XYZ file of C-alpha atoms in Angstrom:
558
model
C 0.000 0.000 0.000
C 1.681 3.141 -1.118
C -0.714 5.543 0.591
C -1.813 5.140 4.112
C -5.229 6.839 4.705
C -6.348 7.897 8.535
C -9.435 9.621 9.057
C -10.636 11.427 12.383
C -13.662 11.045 14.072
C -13.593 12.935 17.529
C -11.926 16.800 17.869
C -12.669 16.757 21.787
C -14.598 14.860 24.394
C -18.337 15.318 23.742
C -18.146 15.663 19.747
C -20.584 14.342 16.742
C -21.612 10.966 18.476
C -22.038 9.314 14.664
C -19.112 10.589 13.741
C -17.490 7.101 13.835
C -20.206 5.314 11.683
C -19.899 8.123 9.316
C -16.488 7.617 9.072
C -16.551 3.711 8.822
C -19.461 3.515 6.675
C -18.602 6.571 3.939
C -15.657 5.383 2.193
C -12.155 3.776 2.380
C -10.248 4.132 5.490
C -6.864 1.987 7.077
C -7.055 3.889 10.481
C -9.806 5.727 12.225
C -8.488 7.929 15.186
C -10.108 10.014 17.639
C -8.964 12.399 20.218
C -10.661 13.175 23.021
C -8.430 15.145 25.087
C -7.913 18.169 26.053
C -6.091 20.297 28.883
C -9.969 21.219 30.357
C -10.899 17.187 30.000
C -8.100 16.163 31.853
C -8.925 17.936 35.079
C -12.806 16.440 34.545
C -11.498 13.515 34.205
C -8.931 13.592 37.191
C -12.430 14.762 39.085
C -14.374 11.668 37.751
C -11.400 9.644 39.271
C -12.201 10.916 42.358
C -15.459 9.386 42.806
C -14.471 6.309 41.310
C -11.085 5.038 40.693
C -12.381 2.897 38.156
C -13.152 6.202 35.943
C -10.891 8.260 34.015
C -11.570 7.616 30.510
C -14.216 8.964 27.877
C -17.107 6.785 28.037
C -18.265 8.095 25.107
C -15.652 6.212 23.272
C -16.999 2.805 24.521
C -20.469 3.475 23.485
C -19.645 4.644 20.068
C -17.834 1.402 19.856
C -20.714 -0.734 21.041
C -22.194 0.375 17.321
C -19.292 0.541 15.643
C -17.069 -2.345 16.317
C -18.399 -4.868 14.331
C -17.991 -2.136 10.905
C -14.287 -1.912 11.489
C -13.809 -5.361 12.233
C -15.458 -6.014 8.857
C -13.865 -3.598 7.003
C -10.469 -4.098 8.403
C -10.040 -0.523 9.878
C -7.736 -0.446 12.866
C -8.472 2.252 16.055
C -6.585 4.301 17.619
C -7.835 6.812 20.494
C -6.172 9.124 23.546
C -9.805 8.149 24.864
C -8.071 6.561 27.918
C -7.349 9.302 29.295
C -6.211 8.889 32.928
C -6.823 5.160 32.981
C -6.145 3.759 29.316
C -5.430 0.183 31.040
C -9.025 0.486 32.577
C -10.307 2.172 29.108
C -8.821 -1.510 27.123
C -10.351 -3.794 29.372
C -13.365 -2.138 28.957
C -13.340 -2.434 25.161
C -11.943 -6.396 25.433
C -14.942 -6.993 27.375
C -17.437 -5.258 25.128
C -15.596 -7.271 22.372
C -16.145 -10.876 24.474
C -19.787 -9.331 24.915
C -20.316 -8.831 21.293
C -18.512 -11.706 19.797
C -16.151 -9.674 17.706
C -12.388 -10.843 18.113
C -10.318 -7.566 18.581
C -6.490 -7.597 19.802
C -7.326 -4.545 22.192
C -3.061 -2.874 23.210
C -2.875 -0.340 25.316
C -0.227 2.679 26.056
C 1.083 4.116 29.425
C 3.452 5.640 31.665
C 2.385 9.371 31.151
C 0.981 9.172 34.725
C 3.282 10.960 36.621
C 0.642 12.017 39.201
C 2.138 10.957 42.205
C 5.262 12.596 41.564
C 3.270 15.772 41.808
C 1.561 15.616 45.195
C -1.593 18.478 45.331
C -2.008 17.151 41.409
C -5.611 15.807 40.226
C -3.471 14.633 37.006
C -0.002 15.470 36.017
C 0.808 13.620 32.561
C 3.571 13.878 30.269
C 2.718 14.439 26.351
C 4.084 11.002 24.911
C 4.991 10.861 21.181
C 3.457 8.082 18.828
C 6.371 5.448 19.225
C 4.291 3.562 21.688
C 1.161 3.488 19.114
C 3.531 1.958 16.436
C 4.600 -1.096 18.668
C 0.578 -2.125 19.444
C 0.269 -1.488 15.621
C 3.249 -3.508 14.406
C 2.357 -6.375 16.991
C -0.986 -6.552 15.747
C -3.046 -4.437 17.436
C -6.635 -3.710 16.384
C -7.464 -1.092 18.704
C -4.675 1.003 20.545
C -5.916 2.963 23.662
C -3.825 5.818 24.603
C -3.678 7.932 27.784
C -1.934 11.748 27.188
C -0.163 11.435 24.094
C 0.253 14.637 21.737
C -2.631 15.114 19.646
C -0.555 14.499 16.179
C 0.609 10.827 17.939
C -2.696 9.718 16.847
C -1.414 10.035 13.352
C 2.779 9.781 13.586
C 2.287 6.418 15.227
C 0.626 4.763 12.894
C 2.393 5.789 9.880
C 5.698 4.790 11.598
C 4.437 1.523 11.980
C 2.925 1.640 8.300
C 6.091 2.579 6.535
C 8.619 1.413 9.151
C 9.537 4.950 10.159
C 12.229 5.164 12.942
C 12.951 7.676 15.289
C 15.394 9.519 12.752
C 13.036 9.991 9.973
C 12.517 13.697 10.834
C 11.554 14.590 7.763
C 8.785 11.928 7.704
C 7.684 12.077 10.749
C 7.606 15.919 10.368
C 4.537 15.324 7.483
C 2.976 13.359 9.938
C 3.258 15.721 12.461
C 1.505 17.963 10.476
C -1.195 16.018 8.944
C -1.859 14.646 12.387
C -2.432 18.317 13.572
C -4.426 19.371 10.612
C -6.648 16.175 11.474
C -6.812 16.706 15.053
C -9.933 19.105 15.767
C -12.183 17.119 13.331
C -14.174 19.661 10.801
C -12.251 22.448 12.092
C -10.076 21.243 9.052
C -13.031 21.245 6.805
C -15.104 24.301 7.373
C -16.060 24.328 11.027
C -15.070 27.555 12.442
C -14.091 28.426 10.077
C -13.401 32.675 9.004
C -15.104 32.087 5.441
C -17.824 29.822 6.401
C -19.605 31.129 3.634
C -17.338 29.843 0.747
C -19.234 26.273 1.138
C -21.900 24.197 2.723
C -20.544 24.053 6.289
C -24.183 23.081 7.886
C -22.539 19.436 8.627
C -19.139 19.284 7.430
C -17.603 15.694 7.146
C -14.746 14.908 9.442
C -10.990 15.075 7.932
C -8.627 12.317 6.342
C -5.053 12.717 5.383
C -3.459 9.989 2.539
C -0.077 9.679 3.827
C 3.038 9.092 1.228
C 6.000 6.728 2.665
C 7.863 10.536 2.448
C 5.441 12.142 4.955
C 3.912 14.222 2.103
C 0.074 14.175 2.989
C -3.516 14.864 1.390
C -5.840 16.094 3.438
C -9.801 15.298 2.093
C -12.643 13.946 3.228
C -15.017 11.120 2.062
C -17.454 12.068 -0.884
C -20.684 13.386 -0.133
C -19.944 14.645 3.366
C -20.731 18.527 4.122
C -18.263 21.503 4.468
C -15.515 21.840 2.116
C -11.371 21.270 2.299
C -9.107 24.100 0.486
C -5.839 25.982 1.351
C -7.461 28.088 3.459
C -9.492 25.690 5.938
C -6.071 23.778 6.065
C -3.943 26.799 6.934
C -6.244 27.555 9.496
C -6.304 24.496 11.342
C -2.349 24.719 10.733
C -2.118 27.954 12.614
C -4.257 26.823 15.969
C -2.504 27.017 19.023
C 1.125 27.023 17.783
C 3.673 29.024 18.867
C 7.037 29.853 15.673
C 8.020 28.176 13.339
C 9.118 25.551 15.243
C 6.528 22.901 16.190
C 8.119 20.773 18.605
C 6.563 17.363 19.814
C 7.469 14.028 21.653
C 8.635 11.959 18.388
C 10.296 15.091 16.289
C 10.371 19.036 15.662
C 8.402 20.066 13.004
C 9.088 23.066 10.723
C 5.882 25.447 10.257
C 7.888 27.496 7.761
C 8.931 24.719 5.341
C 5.123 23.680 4.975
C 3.891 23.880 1.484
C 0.239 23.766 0.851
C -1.468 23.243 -3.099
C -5.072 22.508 -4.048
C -5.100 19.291 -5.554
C -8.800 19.002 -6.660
C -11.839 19.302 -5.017
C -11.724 19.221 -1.385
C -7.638 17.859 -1.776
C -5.628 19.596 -0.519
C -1.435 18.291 -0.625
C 0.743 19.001 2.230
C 4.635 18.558 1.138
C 7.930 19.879 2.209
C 8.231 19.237 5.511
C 11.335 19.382 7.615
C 11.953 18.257 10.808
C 14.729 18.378 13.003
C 15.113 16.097 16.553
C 12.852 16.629 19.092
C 13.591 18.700 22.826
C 15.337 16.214 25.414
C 12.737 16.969 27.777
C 8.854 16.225 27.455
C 5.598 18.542 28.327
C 3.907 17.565 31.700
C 0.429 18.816 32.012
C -0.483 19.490 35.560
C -3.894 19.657 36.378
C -5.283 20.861 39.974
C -8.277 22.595 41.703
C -7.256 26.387 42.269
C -10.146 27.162 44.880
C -13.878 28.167 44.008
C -15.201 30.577 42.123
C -18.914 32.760 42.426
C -20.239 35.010 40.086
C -23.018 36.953 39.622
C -23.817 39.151 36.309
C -26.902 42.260 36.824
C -28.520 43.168 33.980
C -28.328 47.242 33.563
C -30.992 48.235 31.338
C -31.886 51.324 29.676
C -30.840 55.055 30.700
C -27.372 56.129 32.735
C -25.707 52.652 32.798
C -22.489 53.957 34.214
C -24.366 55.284 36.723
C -26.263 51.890 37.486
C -23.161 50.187 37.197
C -20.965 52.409 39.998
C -24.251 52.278 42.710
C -23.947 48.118 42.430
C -19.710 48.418 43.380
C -20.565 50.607 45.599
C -23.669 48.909 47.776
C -21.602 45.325 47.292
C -18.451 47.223 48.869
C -19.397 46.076 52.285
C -19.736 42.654 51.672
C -16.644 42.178 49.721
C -14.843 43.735 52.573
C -16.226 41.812 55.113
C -14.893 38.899 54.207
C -12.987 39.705 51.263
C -11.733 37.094 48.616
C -9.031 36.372 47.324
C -9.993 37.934 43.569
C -12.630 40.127 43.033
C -13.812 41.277 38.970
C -16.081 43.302 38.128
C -16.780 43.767 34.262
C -18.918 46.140 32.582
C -19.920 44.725 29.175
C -21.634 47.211 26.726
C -24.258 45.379 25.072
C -26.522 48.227 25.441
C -27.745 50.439 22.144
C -29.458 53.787 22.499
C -33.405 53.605 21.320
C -32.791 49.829 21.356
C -36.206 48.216 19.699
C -36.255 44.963 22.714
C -35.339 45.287 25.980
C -32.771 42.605 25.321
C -30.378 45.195 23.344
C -31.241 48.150 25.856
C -29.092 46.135 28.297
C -26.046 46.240 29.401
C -24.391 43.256 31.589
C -22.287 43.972 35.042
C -20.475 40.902 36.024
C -19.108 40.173 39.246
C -16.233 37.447 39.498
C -14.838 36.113 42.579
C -12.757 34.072 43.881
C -11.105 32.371 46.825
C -9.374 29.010 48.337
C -12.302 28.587 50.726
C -15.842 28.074 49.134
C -17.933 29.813 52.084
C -15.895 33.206 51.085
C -17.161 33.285 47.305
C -20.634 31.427 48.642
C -23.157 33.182 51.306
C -21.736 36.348 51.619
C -21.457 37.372 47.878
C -25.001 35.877 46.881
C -26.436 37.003 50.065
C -25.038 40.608 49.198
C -26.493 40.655 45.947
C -29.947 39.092 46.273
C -30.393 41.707 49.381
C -30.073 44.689 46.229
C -33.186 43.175 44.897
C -35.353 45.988 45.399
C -32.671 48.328 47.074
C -31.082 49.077 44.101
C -30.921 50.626 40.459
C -34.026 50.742 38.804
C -35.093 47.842 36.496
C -32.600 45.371 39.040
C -32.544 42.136 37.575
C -29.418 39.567 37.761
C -28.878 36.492 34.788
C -28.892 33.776 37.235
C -29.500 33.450 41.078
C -26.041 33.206 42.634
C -24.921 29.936 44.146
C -22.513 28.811 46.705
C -19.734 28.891 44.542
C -18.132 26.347 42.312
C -14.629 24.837 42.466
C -11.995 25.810 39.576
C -9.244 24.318 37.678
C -5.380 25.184 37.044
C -3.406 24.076 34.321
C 0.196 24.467 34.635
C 2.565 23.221 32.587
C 6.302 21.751 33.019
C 9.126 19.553 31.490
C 10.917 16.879 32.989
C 13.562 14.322 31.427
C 12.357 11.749 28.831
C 14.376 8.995 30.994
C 12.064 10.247 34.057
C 9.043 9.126 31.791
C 8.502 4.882 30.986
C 6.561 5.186 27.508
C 5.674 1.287 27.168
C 3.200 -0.602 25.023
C 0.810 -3.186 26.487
C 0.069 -5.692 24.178
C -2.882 -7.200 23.322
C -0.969 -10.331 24.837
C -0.217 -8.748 28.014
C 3.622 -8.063 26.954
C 4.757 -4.892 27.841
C 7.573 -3.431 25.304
C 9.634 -0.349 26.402
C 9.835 2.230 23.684
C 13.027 3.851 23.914
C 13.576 7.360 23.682
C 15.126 9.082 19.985
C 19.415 9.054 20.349
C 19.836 12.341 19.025
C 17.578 15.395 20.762
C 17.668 19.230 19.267
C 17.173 22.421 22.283
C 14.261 24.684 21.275
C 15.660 27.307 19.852
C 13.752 30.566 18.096
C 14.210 30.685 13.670
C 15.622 33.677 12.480
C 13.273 36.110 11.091
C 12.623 35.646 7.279
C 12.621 38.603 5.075
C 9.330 40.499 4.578
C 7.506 40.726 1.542
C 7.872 43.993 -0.725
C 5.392 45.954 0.774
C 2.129 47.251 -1.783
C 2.757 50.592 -2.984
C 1.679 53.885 -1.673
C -2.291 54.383 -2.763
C -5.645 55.434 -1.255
C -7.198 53.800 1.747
C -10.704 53.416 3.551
C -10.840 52.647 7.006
C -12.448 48.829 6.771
C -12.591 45.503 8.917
C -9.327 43.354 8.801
C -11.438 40.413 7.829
C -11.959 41.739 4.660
C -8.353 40.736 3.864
C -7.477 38.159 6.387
C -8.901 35.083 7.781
C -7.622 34.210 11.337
C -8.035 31.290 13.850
C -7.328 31.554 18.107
C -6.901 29.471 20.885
C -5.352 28.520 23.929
C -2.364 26.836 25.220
C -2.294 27.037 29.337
C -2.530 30.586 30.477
C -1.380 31.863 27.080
C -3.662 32.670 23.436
C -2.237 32.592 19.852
C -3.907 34.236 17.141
C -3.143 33.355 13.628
C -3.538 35.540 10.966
C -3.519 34.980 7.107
C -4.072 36.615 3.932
C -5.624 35.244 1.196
C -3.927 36.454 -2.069
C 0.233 37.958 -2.144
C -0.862 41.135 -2.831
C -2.630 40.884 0.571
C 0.006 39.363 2.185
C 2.243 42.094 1.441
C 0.483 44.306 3.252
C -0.810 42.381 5.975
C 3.288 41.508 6.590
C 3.936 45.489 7.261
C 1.071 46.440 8.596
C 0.010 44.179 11.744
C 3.078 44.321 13.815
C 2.974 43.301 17.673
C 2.811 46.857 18.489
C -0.708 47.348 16.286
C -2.085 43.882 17.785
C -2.047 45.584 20.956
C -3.809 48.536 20.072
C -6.828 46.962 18.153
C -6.458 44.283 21.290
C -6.297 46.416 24.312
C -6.046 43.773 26.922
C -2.680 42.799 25.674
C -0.988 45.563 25.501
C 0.733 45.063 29.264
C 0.856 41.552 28.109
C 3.909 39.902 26.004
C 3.042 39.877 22.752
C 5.338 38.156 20.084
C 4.901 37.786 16.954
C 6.066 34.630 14.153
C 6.371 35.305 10.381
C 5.502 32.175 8.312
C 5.531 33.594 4.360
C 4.932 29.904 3.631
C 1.635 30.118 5.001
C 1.003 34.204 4.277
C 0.673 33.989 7.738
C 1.495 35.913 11.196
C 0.848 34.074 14.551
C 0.667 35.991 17.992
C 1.139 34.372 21.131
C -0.115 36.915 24.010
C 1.296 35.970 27.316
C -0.756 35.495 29.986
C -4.215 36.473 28.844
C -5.626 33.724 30.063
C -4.822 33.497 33.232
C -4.097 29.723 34.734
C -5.684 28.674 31.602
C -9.614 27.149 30.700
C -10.759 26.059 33.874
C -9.998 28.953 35.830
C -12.540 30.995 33.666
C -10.325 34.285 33.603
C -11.979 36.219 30.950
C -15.021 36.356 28.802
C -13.973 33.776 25.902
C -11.984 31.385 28.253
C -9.909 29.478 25.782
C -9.803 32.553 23.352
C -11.405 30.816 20.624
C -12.991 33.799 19.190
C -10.439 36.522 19.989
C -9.199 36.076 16.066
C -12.572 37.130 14.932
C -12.935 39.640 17.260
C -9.264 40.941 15.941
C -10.644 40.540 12.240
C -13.640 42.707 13.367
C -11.029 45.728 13.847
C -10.712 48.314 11.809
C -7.961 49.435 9.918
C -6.832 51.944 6.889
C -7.323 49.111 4.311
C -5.469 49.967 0.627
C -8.623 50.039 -1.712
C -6.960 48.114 -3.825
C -7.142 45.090 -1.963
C -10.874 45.774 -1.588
């Protein structure tokens, strides 16, 4: 077989449930992966374990494959899932059995030693981001299904094309495609028109899930099966290429993977070829994810309607004053968030939102006295009083932090389907991050009129979130755009039409490969997803907000 062909059915934990029949039943596939994990799903997980050591894993997974098993049994399509999550041992005897229950004979291998949670005491989960090494030993041992714990996202892919082609640990370049197809693939129809900036350029009402034909070079296509919704081109690929990366450098567990060497060509409808790749070795140390509960959190969000909203807004701080200081937490927020319009036509757009945050180690601190305080305003305070939601007790919060430790401190192993247990070594040669030099600019357009106009006019872009920190990647859609955008959106102008970064680190990667610019602000999230720090949590629509922005656009880009 000269092209191995891996299709995704699951972008995070709680995705299309028929996703996986789709996928089995809706063309030709080798391997059918699904990833389910994410730095938010981790710490639910880690808090399912601690009801019932037995949990840990994504049952969704199990009851997808209760329908589903049988089709890839029949059509010969092998498995391969992070679904394990914090028990992938518990996950595969939980699919052997539903195999023995079924009738279906399935060589079910497993993957471990990311847990490194009792190394970090205080920890709900603390796992190490393994490569796809482990993957290729199941796979080359005979594996049907391979059940993962925290492995990169792109393992799903890199690990079974290195068993496929009989890639070793020094085929950078290879496993550098892979890398990339395996991140293209990762989110599911984000690669195919799902969230995509121009939604409108096809059908994106269900798009079909994402498949990349891998070449024994690591050159990829990424398509989908016939028939399916949404649509695959250069720019729903770049996209997906651009979400929460950092430079040019894309390192991982199994190799380093060059962003700015990436070439990307139509090649027919809803084809699109990925070629070029280098790769270089990968760090010496690996990624820990550290999961824990940072304390609880209470909010409450009035609804300011109508006339003198500032007003309304400053008599609420100051009539909760007293409570907060009583027994003041840790954090206290307040947000005023303009939704208001003058000679609004409902009452809906006449309002304006106040929202209170708070937060604290101890749960009575953030409970009782803040809701207490605020439900006692109900007819004490500006006219029209009215709150979202009653106030609770106050909810407890997550932290993500993230750290590296030794690869020798980590022992990757496959479990076979047999109950042997191979060690999978780490790579002999390892490369220290370091930053690319920056690549010449463009010639920049020529002098001519301009209008002021949105930035998504002439750019798509695509956010999200890695820990505490956001990355925004921004790309233009012909050269002559690209020649501008190149000049124009420095770091210094992404913090003026973003003004909570601009006390924030904001740097800012050149990929002319791509037409693209990626900014990765610091710190703008806080400890990250779970600790709910600002308005869009994991940034995911901080790009379109940035796209919203006006700027003096050259007419003759419009």
């Amino acid at each position: 077989m000269t092209v191995l062909r891996i299709g995704n059915a699951s972008g995070f934990y709680g995705d299309r449930f028929d996703a996986m029949r789709e996928m089995l039943t809706g063309g030709e596939l080798d391997v059918l992966t699904g990833d389910y994990l994410a730095e938010l799903t981790m710490l639910i997980l880690g808090r399912d374990r601690l009801k019932d050591p037995g949990a840990g894993y994504a049952r969704t997974f199990l009851r997808q494959l209760e329908e589903c098993l049988g089709l890839a049994h029949e059509r010969g399509v092998r498995i391969v899932t992070n679904a394990g999550g914090l028990n992938p041992a518990g996950l595969a005897d939980a699919v052997r059995e539903l195999a023995g229950r079924l009738g279906i004979p399935a060589r079910v291998a497993h993957v471990e030693g990311d847990d490194l949670t009792a190394a970090h005491p205080g920890c709900l989960a603390a796992h190490a981001y393994l490569g796809g090494f482990g993957i290729a030993a199941c796979l080359r041992e005979g594996a049907d299904i391979v059940v993962t714990g925290r492995v990169t996202d792109a393992a799903l892919v890199t690990g079974p094309a290195a068993a496929h082609f009989g890639w070793g640990p020094g085929d950078h370049d290879r496993l550098a495609g892979a890398v990339v197809a395996g991140h293209v693939l990762e989110c599911g129809t984000q690669a195919t028109g799902g969230n995509y900036s121009f939604f409108r350029d096809g059908d994106v009402h269900r798009p079909g899930f994402p498949i990349a034909e891998i070449e024994a070079d690591g050159t990829a296509v990424i398509t989908k099966h016939p028939g399916t919704g949404g649509f695959v081109d250069v720019g729903t690929v770049t996209a997906q290429l651009l979400y929460e990366t950092g430079g040019a450098r894309y390192a991982g567990p199994d190799v380093t993977a060059r962003l700015d060497t990436v070439r990307l060509t139509q090649d027919g409808p809803d084809r699109v070829r990925v070629e070029g790749v280098r790769g270089e070795a990968p760090p010496p140390d690996l990624k820990v994810g550290l999961n824990r509960l940072g304390g609880f959190r209470n909010e409450v969000t009035f609804v300011l309607t109508g006339l003198d909203v500032d007003a309304k807004a400053e008599l609420v701080r100051r009539q909760m004053a007293g409570a907060l200081a009583r027994t003041p937490p840790a954090e206290v927020r307040w947000d005023l968030v303009r939704t208001d319009r003058p000679d609004a036509a409902t009452e809906e757009t006449a309002s304006a939102l106040l929202r209170l945050v708070v937060r604290d180690p101890d749960q009575e601190t953030v409970g009782r006295p803040v809701s207490g305080a605020a439900i006692e305003l109900a007819l004490a305070s500006y006219p029209g009083f009215h709150v979202l939601a009653p106030p609770g007790r106050g909810a407890p919060y997550g932290v993500f932090e993230a750290e590296y430790v030794p690869r020798d401190e980590v022992p990757h192993t496959a479990v076979l389907h047999d109950g042997r247990r191979i060690p999978v070594a780490a790579p002999d040669g390892t490369r220290a991050l370091a930053p690319v030099d920056a690549p010449p600019l463009p010639e920049a357009l020529p002098p001519g009129p301009t209008r002021p106009a949105p930035l998504g006019l002439v750019a798509g872009a695509r956010s999200g979130d890695k820990g505490g920190d956001a990355n925004v990647g921004v790309w233009a859609r012909t050269d002559e755009g690209w020649r501008w955008l190149a000049h124009e959106l420095t770091a210094d102008r992404f913090r003026e039409l973003v003004p909570e970064s601009r006390t924030l680190p904001v740097t800012r990667h050149v990929l002319p490969g791509l037409r693209a610019l990626n900014f990765v602000v610091e710190g703008v999230l806080g400890a990250g997803v779970a600790a709910q720090h600002r308005f869009d949590p994991q940034a995911k629509a901080l790009g379109e907000w940035l796209r919203s922005r006006h700027l003096d656009l050259p007419e003759a880009l419009l």
